[in-house]
Amino acid sequence: MKNKIGLLLVGVLIATVGFTSLEPVSAIAGSIKLTYANFPPAPTFPCVQMERWKKEVEKRTNGQVKVDTFPGGTLLGAKNMMDGVIAGQAKVGNLCMAYQPGRFVVTNATSLPLGIPNAYVGSLVLWDLWAKYEPQEFGKVKVLAMFTTAPTNIMSKVPVRTLEDLQGLDLRASGGAAQILSAWGANPVGMPMPATVEALQKGVVKGLYSSLEVMKDFKFAESCKYVTMTDTVIYPFAVVMNMDSWNQLPKDVQVILDDLKVEQSKWTGDYMDNHVKKAMKWAVETQGVEVINLSAAEKARWDAKLQPLTDKWITDAKAKGLPAEEIVADIKRLIKKYSE
Ligand code: 3IO
C-alpha cells in the first residue's frame, strides 16, 4: 500500500516536471483558443480581414493558437462589440467606431471631411492617430488592428444629381458620415450596416451612404441603381482584444500578434480599395447601375456646406479637454504623408 502511494507520487512528480519542462508549454497545437466576434455577414470586408488574420495567426504560431471566428453577429453585435470584448464574451472583436460616435471621439475625427483619398491611406492615418494619442476609450483592451473603409458615396433608388435632389432624402448612415448628410440637407437614418438590407426592402430608407463594395457584398445594386460620387468621408474600424486574455498569452505569441498589427491594417485597406473597384465593375456591367459624377461647380456647392463641420468638431472636442486643433492638423499631415 505504502509502495503504491509512493509510486503514484513519483508518477505525479514526473508528469508535472515533464509537462512544465515542455518549453514553451503553450507550444502544444491548438492549446490557445481565441474566439473572434464580428457583426456583419461572412462575405463582407470586416469578415474577410478576420479570416485573413486567423489564417496568419494560426500559421505564424504553428497552430499553437486556434482562432474560432463568429461572423454575422452570432457572438456579439454591432453595438455591444466593445463592451462584450471588455467583459470577455469574446476574446477578440471587430467594431465600427461610427456606431458609438460619442465613445470614440479622437479616432472618429478621421470621419471629418478632411480628404482621406482611399482605405489604404485612411488605415495608416487612423493607426498613427491612435498610436500617438492612445485615447482612453481603448484603455481597457489590446488593439490588434485599425483600418478604414474606402471613401463613402451615395447609393440610392432615386438619382441624386444636385443638392436639391438630396433634400430630405432618407439615407442610412452613421457617425461622421451621417453628419455630412445632414449638412447637405438629407435625412440620415442611423443603423448598423447589416440592418440596412431590411430597411431598404421595407422602404424605410431610399438608399445609404457608405463605401461602395457593399453594392456587391450586400447586393445593394439590385435595388440601388444610382451611385453619386462624393468621396467625402470614411468609416473607422478597430480590432480589439480582451486585456486579460492578452496578458495571459505567452510572450512569443504576443510578439507575433504585435508584428501583425500594422501589416493587417495595411492589408485590409488594400483589400478594400481593390474590392470597391471590382464591386463597382460588377454593379455597372451586370446590374445596370448608373454612376453620377458631380460637375466641378456642383461639387463646390456640396463642399461649401461641409466647412463648418470640422470647426464644430474642434469646439466640441476642446470642451472635452482634447487637443482638437492638433488632432485635426495631425490627420491632415498624415494624409499628405501617406498619399505620397
Ligand atoms: C461596413 C460595415 C459592415 C460591413 C461592410 C461595410 N462596408 C462599409 C461599412 C461601414 C459601415 O460600418 C457603415 O455603417 O457604413
mmCIF file of N, CA, C and O in Angstrom, residues 12-26 28 31:
data_model
loop_
_atom_site.group_PDB
_atom_site.id
_atom_site.type_symbol
_atom_site.label_atom_id
_atom_site.label_comp_id
_atom_site.label_asym_id
_atom_site.label_seq_id
_atom_site.Cartn_x
_atom_site.Cartn_y
_atom_site.Cartn_z
ATOM 1 N N VAL A 12 3.192 11.307 -10.380
ATOM 2 C CA VAL A 12 2.664 12.679 -10.459
ATOM 3 C C VAL A 12 3.806 13.671 -10.648
ATOM 4 O O VAL A 12 3.743 14.580 -11.463
ATOM 5 N N LEU A 13 4.885 13.420 -9.894
ATOM 6 C CA LEU A 13 6.048 14.300 -9.968
ATOM 7 C C LEU A 13 6.628 14.323 -11.381
ATOM 8 O O LEU A 13 6.866 15.380 -11.968
ATOM 9 N N ILE A 14 6.808 13.130 -11.938
ATOM 10 C CA ILE A 14 7.363 13.033 -13.294
ATOM 11 C C ILE A 14 6.448 13.746 -14.287
ATOM 12 O O ILE A 14 6.897 14.541 -15.115
ATOM 13 N N ALA A 15 5.143 13.492 -14.123
ATOM 14 C CA ALA A 15 4.188 14.102 -15.057
ATOM 15 C C ALA A 15 4.258 15.622 -14.964
ATOM 16 O O ALA A 15 4.266 16.321 -15.973
ATOM 17 N N THR A 16 4.335 16.131 -13.719
ATOM 18 C CA THR A 16 4.360 17.583 -13.532
ATOM 19 C C THR A 16 5.628 18.186 -14.122
ATOM 20 O O THR A 16 5.569 19.147 -14.888
ATOM 21 N N VAL A 17 6.750 17.588 -13.755
ATOM 22 C CA VAL A 17 8.032 18.103 -14.255
ATOM 23 C C VAL A 17 8.060 18.004 -15.779
ATOM 24 O O VAL A 17 8.424 18.956 -16.474
ATOM 25 N N GLY A 18 7.606 16.829 -16.264
ATOM 26 C CA GLY A 18 7.606 16.605 -17.711
ATOM 27 C C GLY A 18 6.777 17.650 -18.427
ATOM 28 O O GLY A 18 7.211 18.227 -19.418
ATOM 29 N N PHE A 19 5.609 17.950 -17.864
ATOM 30 C CA PHE A 19 4.703 18.899 -18.512
ATOM 31 C C PHE A 19 5.273 20.317 -18.500
ATOM 32 O O PHE A 19 5.323 20.982 -19.525
ATOM 33 N N THR A 20 5.741 20.732 -17.309
ATOM 34 C CA THR A 20 6.225 22.122 -17.215
ATOM 35 C C THR A 20 7.526 22.323 -17.979
ATOM 36 O O THR A 20 7.850 23.438 -18.332
ATOM 37 N N SER A 21 8.245 21.200 -18.228
ATOM 38 C CA SER A 21 9.520 21.396 -18.927
ATOM 39 C C SER A 21 9.327 21.437 -20.447
ATOM 40 O O SER A 21 10.266 21.704 -21.174
ATOM 41 N N LEU A 22 8.097 21.166 -20.901
ATOM 42 C CA LEU A 22 7.820 21.375 -22.333
ATOM 43 C C LEU A 22 7.911 22.874 -22.588
ATOM 44 O O LEU A 22 7.066 23.640 -22.179
ATOM 45 N N GLU A 23 8.932 23.313 -23.262
ATOM 46 C CA GLU A 23 9.188 24.753 -23.377
ATOM 47 C C GLU A 23 8.877 25.261 -24.773
ATOM 48 O O GLU A 23 9.470 24.770 -25.729
ATOM 49 N N PRO A 24 8.004 26.212 -25.000
ATOM 50 C CA PRO A 24 7.063 26.708 -24.010
ATOM 51 C C PRO A 24 5.861 25.773 -23.908
ATOM 52 O O PRO A 24 5.540 25.087 -24.877
ATOM 53 N N VAL A 25 5.207 25.792 -22.779
ATOM 54 C CA VAL A 25 4.054 24.910 -22.533
ATOM 55 C C VAL A 25 3.010 25.092 -23.630
ATOM 56 O O VAL A 25 2.440 24.149 -24.131
ATOM 57 N N SER A 26 2.846 26.349 -24.022
ATOM 58 C CA SER A 26 1.771 26.679 -24.945
ATOM 59 C C SER A 26 2.041 26.202 -26.371
ATOM 60 O O SER A 26 1.207 26.369 -27.240
ATOM 61 N N ILE A 28 1.872 23.451 -27.558
ATOM 62 C CA ILE A 28 1.003 22.357 -27.977
ATOM 63 C C ILE A 28 -0.017 22.902 -28.981
ATOM 64 O O ILE A 28 -0.642 23.932 -28.738
ATOM 65 N N SER A 31 -3.471 24.782 -28.339
ATOM 66 C CA SER A 31 -3.601 24.905 -26.876
ATOM 67 C C SER A 31 -4.149 26.272 -26.459
ATOM 68 O O SER A 31 -4.637 26.430 -25.361
#
